[in-house]
Coordinates of C-alpha atoms in Angstrom, one line a residue:
X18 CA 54.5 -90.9 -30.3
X19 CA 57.9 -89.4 -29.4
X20 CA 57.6 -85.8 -27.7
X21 CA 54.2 -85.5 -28.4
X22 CA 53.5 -85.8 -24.6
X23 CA 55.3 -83.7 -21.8
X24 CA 55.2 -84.4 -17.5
X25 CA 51.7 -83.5 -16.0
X26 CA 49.6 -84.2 -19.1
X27 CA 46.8 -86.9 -18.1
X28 CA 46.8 -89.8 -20.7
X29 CA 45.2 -93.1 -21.9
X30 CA 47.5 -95.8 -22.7
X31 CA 47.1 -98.8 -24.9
X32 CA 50.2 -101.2 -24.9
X33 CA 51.4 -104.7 -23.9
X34 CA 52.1 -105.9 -20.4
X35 CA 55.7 -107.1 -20.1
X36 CA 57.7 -108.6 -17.3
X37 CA 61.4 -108.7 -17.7
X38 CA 63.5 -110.5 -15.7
X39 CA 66.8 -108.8 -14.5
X40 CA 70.0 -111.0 -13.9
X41 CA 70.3 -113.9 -12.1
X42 CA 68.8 -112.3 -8.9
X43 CA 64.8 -113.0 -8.2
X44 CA 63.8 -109.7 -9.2
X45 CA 61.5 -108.5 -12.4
X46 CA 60.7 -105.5 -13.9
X47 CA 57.4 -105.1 -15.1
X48 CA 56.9 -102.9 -17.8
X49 CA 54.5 -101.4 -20.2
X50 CA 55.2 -101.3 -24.1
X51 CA 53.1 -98.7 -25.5
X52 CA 51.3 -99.1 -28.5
X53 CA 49.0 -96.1 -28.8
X54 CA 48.7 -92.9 -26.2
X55 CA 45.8 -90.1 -25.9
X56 CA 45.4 -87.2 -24.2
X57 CA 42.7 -86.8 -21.9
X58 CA 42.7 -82.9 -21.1
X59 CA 40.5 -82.3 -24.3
X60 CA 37.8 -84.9 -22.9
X61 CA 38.2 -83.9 -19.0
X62 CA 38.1 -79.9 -19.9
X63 CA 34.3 -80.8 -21.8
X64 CA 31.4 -80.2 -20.1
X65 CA 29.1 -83.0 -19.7
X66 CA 25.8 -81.5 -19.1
X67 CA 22.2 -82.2 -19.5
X68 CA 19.7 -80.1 -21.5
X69 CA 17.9 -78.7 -18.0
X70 CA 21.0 -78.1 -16.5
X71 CA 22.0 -75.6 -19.8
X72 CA 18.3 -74.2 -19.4
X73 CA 19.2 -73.3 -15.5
X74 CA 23.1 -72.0 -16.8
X75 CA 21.4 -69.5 -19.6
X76 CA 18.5 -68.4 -17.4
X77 CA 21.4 -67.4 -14.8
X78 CA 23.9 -66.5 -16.4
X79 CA 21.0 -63.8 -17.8
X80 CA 20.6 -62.6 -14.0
X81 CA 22.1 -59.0 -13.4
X82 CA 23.0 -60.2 -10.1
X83 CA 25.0 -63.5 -11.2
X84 CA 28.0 -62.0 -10.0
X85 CA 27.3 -61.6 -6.7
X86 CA 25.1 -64.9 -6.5
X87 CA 27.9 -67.2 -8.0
X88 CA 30.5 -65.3 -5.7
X89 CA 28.5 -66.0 -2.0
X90 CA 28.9 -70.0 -3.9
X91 CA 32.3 -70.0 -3.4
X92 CA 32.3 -70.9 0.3
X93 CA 29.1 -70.5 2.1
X94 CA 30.2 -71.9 5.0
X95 CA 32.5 -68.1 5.4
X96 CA 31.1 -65.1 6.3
X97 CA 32.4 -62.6 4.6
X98 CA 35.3 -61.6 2.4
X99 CA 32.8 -61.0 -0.6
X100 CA 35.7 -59.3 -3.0
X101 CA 38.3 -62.8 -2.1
X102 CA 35.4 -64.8 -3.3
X103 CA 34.6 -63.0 -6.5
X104 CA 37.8 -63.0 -7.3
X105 CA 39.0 -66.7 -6.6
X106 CA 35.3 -67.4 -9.3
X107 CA 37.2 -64.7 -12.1
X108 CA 40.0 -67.0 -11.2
X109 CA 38.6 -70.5 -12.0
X110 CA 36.5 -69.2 -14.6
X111 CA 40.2 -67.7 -16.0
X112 CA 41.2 -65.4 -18.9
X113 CA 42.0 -65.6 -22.7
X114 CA 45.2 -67.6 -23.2
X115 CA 47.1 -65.8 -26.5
X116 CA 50.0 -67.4 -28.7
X117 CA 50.7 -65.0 -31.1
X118 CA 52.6 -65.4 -34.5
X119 CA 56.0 -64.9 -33.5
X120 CA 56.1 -67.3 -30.4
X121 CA 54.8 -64.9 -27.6
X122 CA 53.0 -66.6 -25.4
X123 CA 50.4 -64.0 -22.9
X124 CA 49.1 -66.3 -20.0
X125 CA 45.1 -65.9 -19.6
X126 CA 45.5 -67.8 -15.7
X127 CA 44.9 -65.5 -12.8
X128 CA 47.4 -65.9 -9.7
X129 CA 45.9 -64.9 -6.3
X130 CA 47.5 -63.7 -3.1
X131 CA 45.7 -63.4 0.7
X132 CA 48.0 -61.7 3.7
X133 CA 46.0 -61.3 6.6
X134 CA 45.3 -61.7 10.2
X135 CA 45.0 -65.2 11.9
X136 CA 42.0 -67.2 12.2
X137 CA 40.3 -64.6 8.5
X138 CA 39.9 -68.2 6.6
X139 CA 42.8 -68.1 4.2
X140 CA 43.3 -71.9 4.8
X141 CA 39.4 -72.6 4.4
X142 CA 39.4 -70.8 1.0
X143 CA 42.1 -72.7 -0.3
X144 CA 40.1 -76.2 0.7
X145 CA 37.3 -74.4 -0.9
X146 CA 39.0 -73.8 -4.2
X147 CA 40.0 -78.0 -4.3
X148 CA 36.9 -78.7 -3.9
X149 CA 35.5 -76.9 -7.1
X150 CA 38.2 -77.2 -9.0
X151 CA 38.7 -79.8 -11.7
X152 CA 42.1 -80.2 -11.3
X153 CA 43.8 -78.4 -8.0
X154 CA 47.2 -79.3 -5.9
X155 CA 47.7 -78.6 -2.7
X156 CA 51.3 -77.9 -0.7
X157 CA 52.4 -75.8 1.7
X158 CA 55.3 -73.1 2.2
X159 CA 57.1 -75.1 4.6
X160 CA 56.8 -78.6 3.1
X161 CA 58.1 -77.6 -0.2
X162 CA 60.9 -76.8 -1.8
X163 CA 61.5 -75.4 -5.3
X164 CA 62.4 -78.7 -7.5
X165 CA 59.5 -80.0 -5.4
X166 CA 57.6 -77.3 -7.1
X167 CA 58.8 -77.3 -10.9
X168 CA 60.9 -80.4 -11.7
X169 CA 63.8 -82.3 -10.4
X170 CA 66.4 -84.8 -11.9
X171 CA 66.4 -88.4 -10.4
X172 CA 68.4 -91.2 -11.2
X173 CA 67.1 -94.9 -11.8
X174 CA 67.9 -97.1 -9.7
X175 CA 67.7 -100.2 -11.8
X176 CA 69.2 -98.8 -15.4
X177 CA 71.0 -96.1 -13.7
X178 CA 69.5 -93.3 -16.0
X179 CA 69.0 -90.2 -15.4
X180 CA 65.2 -89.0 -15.7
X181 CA 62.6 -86.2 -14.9
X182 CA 60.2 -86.3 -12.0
X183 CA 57.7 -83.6 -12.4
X184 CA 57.1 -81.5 -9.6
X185 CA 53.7 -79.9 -8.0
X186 CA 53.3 -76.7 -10.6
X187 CA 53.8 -79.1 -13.9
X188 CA 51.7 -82.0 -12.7
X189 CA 48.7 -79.1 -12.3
X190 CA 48.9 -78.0 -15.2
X191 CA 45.5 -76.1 -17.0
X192 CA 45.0 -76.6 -12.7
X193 CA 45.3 -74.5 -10.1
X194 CA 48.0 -74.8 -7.3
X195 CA 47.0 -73.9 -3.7
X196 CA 50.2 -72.9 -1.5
X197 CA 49.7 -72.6 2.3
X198 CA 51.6 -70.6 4.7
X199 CA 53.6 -69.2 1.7
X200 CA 55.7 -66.7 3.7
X201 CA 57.1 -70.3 5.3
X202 CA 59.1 -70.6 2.3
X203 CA 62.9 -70.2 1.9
X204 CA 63.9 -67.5 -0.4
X205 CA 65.9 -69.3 -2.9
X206 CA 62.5 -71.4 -3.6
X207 CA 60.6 -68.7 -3.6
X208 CA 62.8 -67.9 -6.6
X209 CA 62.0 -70.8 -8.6
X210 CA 58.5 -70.1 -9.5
X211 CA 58.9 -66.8 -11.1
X212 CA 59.3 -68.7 -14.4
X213 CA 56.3 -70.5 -13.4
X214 CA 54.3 -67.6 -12.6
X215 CA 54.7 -65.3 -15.6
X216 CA 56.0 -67.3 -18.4
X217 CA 53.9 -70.5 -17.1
X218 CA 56.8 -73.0 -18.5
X219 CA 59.5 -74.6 -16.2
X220 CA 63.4 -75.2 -18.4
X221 CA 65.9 -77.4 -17.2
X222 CA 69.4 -77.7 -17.7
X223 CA 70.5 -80.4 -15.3
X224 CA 72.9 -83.3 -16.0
X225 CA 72.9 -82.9 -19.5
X226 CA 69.1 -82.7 -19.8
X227 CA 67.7 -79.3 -21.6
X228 CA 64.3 -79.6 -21.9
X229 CA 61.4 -77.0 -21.4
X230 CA 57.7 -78.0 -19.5
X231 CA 54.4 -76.6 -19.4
X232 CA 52.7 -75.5 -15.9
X233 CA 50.0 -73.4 -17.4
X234 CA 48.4 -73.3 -14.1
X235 CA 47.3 -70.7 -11.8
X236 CA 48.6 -69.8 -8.3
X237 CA 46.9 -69.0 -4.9
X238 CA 49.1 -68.6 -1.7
X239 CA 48.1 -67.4 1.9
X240 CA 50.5 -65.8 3.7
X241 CA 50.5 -64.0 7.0
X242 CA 52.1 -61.3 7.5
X243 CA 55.9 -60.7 8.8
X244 CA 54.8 -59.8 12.1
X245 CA 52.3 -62.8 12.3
X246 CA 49.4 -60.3 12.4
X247 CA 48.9 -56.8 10.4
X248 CA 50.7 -54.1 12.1
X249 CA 48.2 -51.1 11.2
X250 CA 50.9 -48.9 12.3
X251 CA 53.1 -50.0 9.3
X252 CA 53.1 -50.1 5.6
X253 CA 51.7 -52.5 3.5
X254 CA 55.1 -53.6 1.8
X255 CA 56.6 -53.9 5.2
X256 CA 54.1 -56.0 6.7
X257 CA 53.7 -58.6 3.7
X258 CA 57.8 -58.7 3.6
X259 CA 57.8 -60.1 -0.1
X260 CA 60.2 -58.4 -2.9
X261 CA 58.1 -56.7 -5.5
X262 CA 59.3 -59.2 -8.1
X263 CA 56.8 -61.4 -6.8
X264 CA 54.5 -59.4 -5.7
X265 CA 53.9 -58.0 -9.4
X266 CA 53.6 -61.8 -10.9
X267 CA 50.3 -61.8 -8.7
X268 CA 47.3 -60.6 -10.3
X269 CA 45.7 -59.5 -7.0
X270 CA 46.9 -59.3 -3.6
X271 CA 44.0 -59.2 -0.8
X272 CA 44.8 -57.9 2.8
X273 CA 42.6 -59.7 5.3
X274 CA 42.0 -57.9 8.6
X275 CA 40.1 -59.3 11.9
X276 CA 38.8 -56.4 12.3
X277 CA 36.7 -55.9 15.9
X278 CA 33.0 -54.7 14.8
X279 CA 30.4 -55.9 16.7
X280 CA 28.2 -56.5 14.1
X281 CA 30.6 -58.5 12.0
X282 CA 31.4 -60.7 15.0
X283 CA 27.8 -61.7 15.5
X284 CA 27.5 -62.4 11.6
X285 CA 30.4 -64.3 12.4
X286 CA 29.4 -66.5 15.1
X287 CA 25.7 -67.2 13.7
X288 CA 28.1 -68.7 10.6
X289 CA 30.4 -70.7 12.6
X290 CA 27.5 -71.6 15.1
X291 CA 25.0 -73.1 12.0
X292 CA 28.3 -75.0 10.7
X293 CA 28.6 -77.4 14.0
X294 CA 24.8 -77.7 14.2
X295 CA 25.1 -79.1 10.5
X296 CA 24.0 -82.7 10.3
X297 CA 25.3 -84.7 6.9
X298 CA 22.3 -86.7 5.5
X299 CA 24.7 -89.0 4.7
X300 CA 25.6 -90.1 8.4
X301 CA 25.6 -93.1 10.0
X302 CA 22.1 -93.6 11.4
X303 CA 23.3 -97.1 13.0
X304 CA 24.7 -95.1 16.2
X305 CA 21.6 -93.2 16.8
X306 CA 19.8 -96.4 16.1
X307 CA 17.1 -97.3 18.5
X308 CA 16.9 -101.1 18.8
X309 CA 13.8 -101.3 20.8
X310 CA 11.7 -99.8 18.0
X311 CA 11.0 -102.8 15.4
X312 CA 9.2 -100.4 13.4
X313 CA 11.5 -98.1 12.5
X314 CA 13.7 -98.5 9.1
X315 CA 16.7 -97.0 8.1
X316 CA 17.2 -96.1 4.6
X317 CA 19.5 -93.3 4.2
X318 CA 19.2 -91.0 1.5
X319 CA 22.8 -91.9 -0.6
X320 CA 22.5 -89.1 -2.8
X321 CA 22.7 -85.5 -1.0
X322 CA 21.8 -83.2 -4.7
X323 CA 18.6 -85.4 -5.0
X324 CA 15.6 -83.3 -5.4
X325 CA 11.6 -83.2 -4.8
X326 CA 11.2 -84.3 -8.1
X327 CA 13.5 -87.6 -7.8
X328 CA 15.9 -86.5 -10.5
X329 CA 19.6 -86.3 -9.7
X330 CA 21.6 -83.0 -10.5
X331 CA 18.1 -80.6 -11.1
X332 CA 19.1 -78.8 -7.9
X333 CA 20.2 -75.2 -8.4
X334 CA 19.9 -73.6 -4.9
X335 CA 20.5 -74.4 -1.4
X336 CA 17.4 -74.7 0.5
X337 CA 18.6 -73.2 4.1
X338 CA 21.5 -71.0 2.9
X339 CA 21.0 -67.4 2.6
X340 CA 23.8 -65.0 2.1
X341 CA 23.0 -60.7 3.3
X342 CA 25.3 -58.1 1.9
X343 CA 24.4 -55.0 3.2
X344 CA 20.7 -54.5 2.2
X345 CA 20.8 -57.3 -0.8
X346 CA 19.9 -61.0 0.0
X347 CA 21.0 -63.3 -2.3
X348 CA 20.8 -67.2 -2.5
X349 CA 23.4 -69.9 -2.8
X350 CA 23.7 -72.2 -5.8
X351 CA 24.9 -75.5 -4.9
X352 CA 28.5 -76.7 -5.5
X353 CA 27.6 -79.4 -8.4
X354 CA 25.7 -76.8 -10.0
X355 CA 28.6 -74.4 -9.7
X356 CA 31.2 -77.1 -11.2
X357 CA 28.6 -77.3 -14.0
X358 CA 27.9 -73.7 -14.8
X359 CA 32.1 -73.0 -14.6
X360 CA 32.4 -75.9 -16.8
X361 CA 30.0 -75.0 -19.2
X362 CA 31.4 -71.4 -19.8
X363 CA 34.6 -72.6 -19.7
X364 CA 34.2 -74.7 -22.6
X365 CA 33.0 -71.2 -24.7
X366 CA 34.4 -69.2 -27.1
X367 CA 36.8 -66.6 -25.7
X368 CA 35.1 -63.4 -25.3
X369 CA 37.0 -60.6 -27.5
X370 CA 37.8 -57.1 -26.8
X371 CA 36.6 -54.6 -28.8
X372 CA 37.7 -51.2 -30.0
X373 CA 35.7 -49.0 -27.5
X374 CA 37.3 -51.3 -24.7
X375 CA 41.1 -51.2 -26.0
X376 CA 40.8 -47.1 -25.7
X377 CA 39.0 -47.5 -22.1
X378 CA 41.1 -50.3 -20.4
X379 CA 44.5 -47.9 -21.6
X380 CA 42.6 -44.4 -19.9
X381 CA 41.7 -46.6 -16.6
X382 CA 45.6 -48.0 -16.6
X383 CA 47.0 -44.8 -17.3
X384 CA 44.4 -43.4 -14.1
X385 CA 45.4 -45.7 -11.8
X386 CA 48.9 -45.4 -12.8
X387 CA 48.8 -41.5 -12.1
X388 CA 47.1 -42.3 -8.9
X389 CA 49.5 -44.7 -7.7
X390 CA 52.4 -42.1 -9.0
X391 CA 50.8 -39.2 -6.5
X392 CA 49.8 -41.6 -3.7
X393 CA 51.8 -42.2 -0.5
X394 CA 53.7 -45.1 -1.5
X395 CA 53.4 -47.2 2.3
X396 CA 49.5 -47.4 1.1
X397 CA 50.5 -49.0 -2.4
X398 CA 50.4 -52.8 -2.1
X399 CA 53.0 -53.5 -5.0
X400 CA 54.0 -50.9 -7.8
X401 CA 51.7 -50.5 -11.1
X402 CA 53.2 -51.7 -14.1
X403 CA 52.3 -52.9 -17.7
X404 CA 51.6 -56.2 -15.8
X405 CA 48.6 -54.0 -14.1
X406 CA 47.2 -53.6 -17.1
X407 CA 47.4 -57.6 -18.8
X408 CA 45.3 -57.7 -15.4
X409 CA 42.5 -55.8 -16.2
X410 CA 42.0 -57.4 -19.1
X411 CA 42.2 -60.9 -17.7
X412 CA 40.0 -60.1 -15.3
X413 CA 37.5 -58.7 -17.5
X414 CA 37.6 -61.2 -20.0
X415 CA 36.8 -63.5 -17.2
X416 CA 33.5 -61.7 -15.9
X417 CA 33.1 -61.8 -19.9
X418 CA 32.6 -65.3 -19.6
X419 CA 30.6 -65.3 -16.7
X420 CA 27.6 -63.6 -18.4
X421 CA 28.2 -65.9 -21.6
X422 CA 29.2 -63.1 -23.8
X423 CA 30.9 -62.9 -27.1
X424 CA 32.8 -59.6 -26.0
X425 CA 34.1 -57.8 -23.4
X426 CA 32.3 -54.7 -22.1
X427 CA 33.2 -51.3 -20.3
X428 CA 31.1 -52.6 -17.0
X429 CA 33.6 -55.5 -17.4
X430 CA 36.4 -53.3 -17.0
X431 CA 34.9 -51.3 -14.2
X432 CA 34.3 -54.4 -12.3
X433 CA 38.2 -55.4 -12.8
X434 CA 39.5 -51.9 -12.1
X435 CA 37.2 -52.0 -8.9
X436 CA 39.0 -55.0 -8.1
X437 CA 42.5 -54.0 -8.6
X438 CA 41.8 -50.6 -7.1
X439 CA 40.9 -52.7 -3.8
X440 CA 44.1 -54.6 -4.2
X441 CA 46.6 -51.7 -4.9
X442 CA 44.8 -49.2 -2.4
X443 CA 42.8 -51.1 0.4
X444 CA 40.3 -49.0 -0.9
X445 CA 36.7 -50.4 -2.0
X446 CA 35.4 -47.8 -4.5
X447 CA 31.5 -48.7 -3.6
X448 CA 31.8 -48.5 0.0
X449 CA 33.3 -44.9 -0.9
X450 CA 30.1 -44.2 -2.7
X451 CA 27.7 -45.1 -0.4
X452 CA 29.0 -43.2 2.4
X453 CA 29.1 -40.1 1.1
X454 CA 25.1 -40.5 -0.8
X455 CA 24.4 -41.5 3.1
X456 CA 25.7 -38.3 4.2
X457 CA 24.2 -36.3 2.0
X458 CA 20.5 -38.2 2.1
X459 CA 20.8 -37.9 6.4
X460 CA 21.3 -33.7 5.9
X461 CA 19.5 -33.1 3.3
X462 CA 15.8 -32.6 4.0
X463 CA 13.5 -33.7 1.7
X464 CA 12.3 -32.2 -1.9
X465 CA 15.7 -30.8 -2.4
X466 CA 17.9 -31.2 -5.5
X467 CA 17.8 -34.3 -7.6
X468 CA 20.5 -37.4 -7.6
X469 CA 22.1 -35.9 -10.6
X470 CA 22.6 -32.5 -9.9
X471 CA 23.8 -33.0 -6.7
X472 CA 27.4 -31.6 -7.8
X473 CA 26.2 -28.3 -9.2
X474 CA 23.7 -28.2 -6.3
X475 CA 26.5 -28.3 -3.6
X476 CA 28.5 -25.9 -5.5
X477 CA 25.5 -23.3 -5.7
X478 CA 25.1 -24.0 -1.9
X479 CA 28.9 -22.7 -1.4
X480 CA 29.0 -19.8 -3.6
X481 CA 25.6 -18.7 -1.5
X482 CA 27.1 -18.9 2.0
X483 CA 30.0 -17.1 0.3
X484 CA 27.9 -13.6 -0.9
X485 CA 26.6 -14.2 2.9
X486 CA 30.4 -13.7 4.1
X487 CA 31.5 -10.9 2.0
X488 CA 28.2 -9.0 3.0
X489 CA 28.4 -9.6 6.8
X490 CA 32.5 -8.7 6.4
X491 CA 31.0 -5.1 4.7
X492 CA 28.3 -4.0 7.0
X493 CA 28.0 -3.8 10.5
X494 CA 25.1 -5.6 11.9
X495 CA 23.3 -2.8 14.1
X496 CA 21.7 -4.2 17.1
X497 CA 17.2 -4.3 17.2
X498 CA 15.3 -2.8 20.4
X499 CA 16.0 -5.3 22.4
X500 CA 19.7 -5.4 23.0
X501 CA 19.8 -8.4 21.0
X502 CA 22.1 -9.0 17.8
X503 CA 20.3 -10.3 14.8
X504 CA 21.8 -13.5 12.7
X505 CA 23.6 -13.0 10.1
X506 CA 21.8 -15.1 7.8
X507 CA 18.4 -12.9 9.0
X508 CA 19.5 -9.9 7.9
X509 CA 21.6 -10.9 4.7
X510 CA 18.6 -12.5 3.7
X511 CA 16.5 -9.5 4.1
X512 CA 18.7 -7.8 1.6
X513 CA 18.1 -8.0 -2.0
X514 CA 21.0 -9.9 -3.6
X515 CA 22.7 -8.3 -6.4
X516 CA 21.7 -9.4 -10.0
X517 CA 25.3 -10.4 -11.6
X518 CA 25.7 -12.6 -8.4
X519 CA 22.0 -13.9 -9.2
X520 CA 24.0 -14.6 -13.2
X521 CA 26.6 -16.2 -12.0
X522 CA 24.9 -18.9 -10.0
X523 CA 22.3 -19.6 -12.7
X524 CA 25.0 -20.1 -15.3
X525 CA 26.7 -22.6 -12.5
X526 CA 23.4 -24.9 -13.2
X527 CA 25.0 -27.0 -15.6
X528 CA 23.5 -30.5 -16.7
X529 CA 25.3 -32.9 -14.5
X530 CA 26.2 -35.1 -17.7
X531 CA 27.3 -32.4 -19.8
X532 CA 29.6 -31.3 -17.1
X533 CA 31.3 -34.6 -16.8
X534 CA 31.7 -35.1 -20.4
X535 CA 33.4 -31.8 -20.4
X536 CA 35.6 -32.5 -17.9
X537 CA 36.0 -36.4 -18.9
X538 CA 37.6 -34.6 -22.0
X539 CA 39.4 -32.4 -20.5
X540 CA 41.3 -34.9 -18.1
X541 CA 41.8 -37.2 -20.2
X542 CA 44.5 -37.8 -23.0
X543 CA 43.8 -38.5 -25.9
X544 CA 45.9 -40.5 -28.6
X545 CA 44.0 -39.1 -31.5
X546 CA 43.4 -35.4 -31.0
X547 CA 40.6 -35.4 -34.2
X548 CA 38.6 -38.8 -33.1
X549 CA 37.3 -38.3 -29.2
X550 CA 36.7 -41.0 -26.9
X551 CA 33.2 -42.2 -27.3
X552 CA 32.6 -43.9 -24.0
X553 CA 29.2 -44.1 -22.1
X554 CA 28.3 -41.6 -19.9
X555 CA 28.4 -44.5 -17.0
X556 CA 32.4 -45.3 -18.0
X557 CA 32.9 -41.6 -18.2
X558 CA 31.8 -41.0 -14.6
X559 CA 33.6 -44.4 -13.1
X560 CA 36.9 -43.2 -15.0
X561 CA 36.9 -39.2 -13.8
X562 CA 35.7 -40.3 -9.8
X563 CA 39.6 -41.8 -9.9
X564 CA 40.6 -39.0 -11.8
X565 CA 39.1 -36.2 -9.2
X566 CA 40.8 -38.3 -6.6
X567 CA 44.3 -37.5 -8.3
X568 CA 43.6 -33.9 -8.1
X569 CA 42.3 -33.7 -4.6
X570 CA 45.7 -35.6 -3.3

């Protein structure tokens, strides 16, 4: 049995009950003599599930809108935030965990940040995350220090022996650690979890103890910002006032604004309104009780996921909870169902990335990594490094495992590079291409062009009103009878255009996918000059829009 457990790992013991008595004083140590020790992580991290409850986790997890269904789960009781909530679910769900040959160890746990305004619900997110979670810790900036943390040396009292006392990180380990008003903390213990973070093991050399622990756990802190709210006026490194030591060991970093939009704040207060009117079914009926009524029994209903049917743990949805995003409605599963379904994939073979996905995750790193390069830096969160890219992949192996696959896909990585694009830039790449196609569809009448020749379209429409400027710049218009002066599009239209102008725009009609794989090509690098990049044409167009947006800076 010796060093075969370490601090933080839960066990069953089997021993004998001793009580010892110590000197010729009245007191007696009680102790416990071991005989045989397990771990319980392996039975606590299996899922124990019935077969209709793996019926209802296959038949979602085959949804094409399980993302964003499992997501509004996280905390329905918050409006909003969509893109904190998906993330803090590719955070429980959790990465691929890799010990390779020679003794690397590459951490598959995802560490979360949120800076924001007062009164956004960092703090309710964090409650939120303890209450899914199998295994979560909670502590504060203020209230901690760092060998409160990772691990501390204590002397006993009655032996006067010098021992370990694990601190908050190795206790949750394969947990998660929720740290409140993390910008509260002192520098030096700020310090003392970079170990923790990245290499996920805490060493100690104190008092002639050298020992190394495990906190394989993952990180969530909320922070406001240094001027207690977000200065819009200021850059983004400035106002979270972190070094970017840290700020690199965290996977993503979420700025949350209170922004004033009217129709957010009603959203808002119909949320927070419903909450108060919410009654628990489990109250106590005896203060509403009406003693002058013999007829009336109370029998409360003790179990809250009971169902129509009269079986326990059947229920998948809430009943009154829908969430709106935009014009998409989705429902709410309920939180027992959600512990089950992140169990169960959990519990799953690692997904595994594939060739195709190796060359695609290294062209979207080295993209956002030129982008980064030629953006202004007081709009970068934290620089892009090689960590950046052990991101992606964690994040994608994660959304992996949501759908219950046996690999990792390209729309996996676009949903992970969507999400670090948002963290990096503040930018959220589908908002960016819905306002545009709204544009476009409010001015364009209808009939015109197709969806997916709306590029060479728009570039035909220039090069017209172009021949329209070059012949009103050679001709005079003359004025007509009536002292008037025609348009100039009436009378350039009246003339007959020339035919090598007429050439040129037909041979601009190019296919709109055999133009983007042209220029996919042409942008990007490729390792192997004689083997091209065989992506799909939707990974080709995901990867050059952040390309274009290079070029255009």
């Amino acid at each position: 049995m010796v060093d075969s457990l370490k601090p933080g790992d839960r066990v069953q013991v089997a021993g004998v009950f001793r009580v010892n008595h110590i000197g010729q004083t009245g007191d007696y140590k009680s102790v416990l003599v071991a005989t045989g020790v397990k771990s319980l992580l392996a039975e606590k991290e299996k899922p124990q599930l019935s077969e209709s409850d793996l019926k209802n986790i296959r038949k979602l997890s085959k949804d094409k809108d399980v993302f964003g269904i499992l997501g509004e789960s996280i905390a329905p009781s918050i409006e909003g935030a969509l893109n904190v909530k998906i993330a803090i679910l590719l955070q429980l769900l959790g990465g691929a965990e890799k010990n390779l040959a020679n003794g690397t160890h590459l951490r598959g746990d995802i560490n979360l940040m949120m800076v924001g305004d007062p009164s956004t619900a960092k703090s309710q997110l964090l409650r939120h995350i303890m209450d899914i979670a199998p295994l979560a810790l909670n502590t504060t900036g203020r209230g901690s220090s760092g060998v409160g943390l990772t691990a501390a040396v204590a002397i006993d009292k009655d032996t006067g022996e010098r021992h370990l006392e694990a601190g908050a990180m190795v206790l949750a380990d394969r947990g998660v650690v929720c740290i409140d008003e993390f910008d509260k903390m002192n520098d030096g213990d700020r310090v003392a979890i970079h170990e923790v973070m990245e290499q996920q093991t805490v060493t100690i050399a104190k008092a002639g103890i050298h020992t190394t622990l495990n906190a394989r756990c993952s990180v969530v802190a909320a922070a406001n910002p240094i001027y207690s709210e977000y200065a819009r006026d200021q850059s983004v490194g400035r106002n979270i006032g972190l070094p970017d030591s840290l700020l690199s060991r965290f996977d993503l970093i979420f700025i949350m604004l209170d922004e004033k939009d009217p129709e957010n704040d009603r959203k808002i207060a119909e949320r927070v309104i419903t909450n108060h009117r919410y009654h628990n079914p489990n109250h106590d009926a005896m203060a509403h009780f009406n003693y002058s009524n013999d007829d009336y029994v109370i029998e409360p209903d003790t179990k809250a996921n009971k169902t129509d049917g009269g079986a326990a743990g059947q229920t998948i949805y809430e009943k009154h909870i829908q969430k709106v995003s935009g014009d998409v409605t989705r429902s709410v599963v309920t939180r027992d169902f959600l512990k089950r379904y992140i169990s169960f994939v959990k519990g799953q073979k690692d997904p595994e990335l594939t060739a195709e996905c190796t060359e695609y995750a290294a062209a979207l790193y080295s993209a956002i990594r030129q982008k980064a390069a030629y953006s202004n830096q007081n709009d970068v969160a934290c620089p892009v490094t090689v960590r950046t890219l052990e991101t992606m992949i964690r994040l994608a192996t994660a959304h992996a495992k949501l759908r219950v696959a046996k690999t990792v896909a390209t729309t996996d990585l676009d949903i992970a590079c969507k999400l670090i694009y948002l963290s990096l830039f503040q930018q959220d790449m589908d908002a960016e291409e819905e306002e545009p196609a709204k544009k476009t569809a409010a001015a364009q009448p209808a009939g015109k062009a197709s969806a997916g020749r709306k590029r060479g379209m728009q570039q035909i429409e220039d090069d017209q009103v172009d021949l329209e400027d070059n012949a009103y710049m050679a001709e005079e218009i003359p004025s007509n009878k009536t002292g008037g002066v025609q348009t100039r599009r009436s009378q350039v239209a009246e003339q007959p255009e020339p035919k090598s102008n007429m050439k040129d725009l037909k041979r601009m009609k190019l296919d709109d996918e055999e133009e983007v794989a042209d220029l996919f090509q042409k942008s990007v690098q490729v390792s192997k000059p004689d083997a091209p990049v065989q992506f799909d044409m939707t990974a080709k167009r995901f990867l050059f829009k952040i390309m274009s947006e290079i070029t255009t800076q």
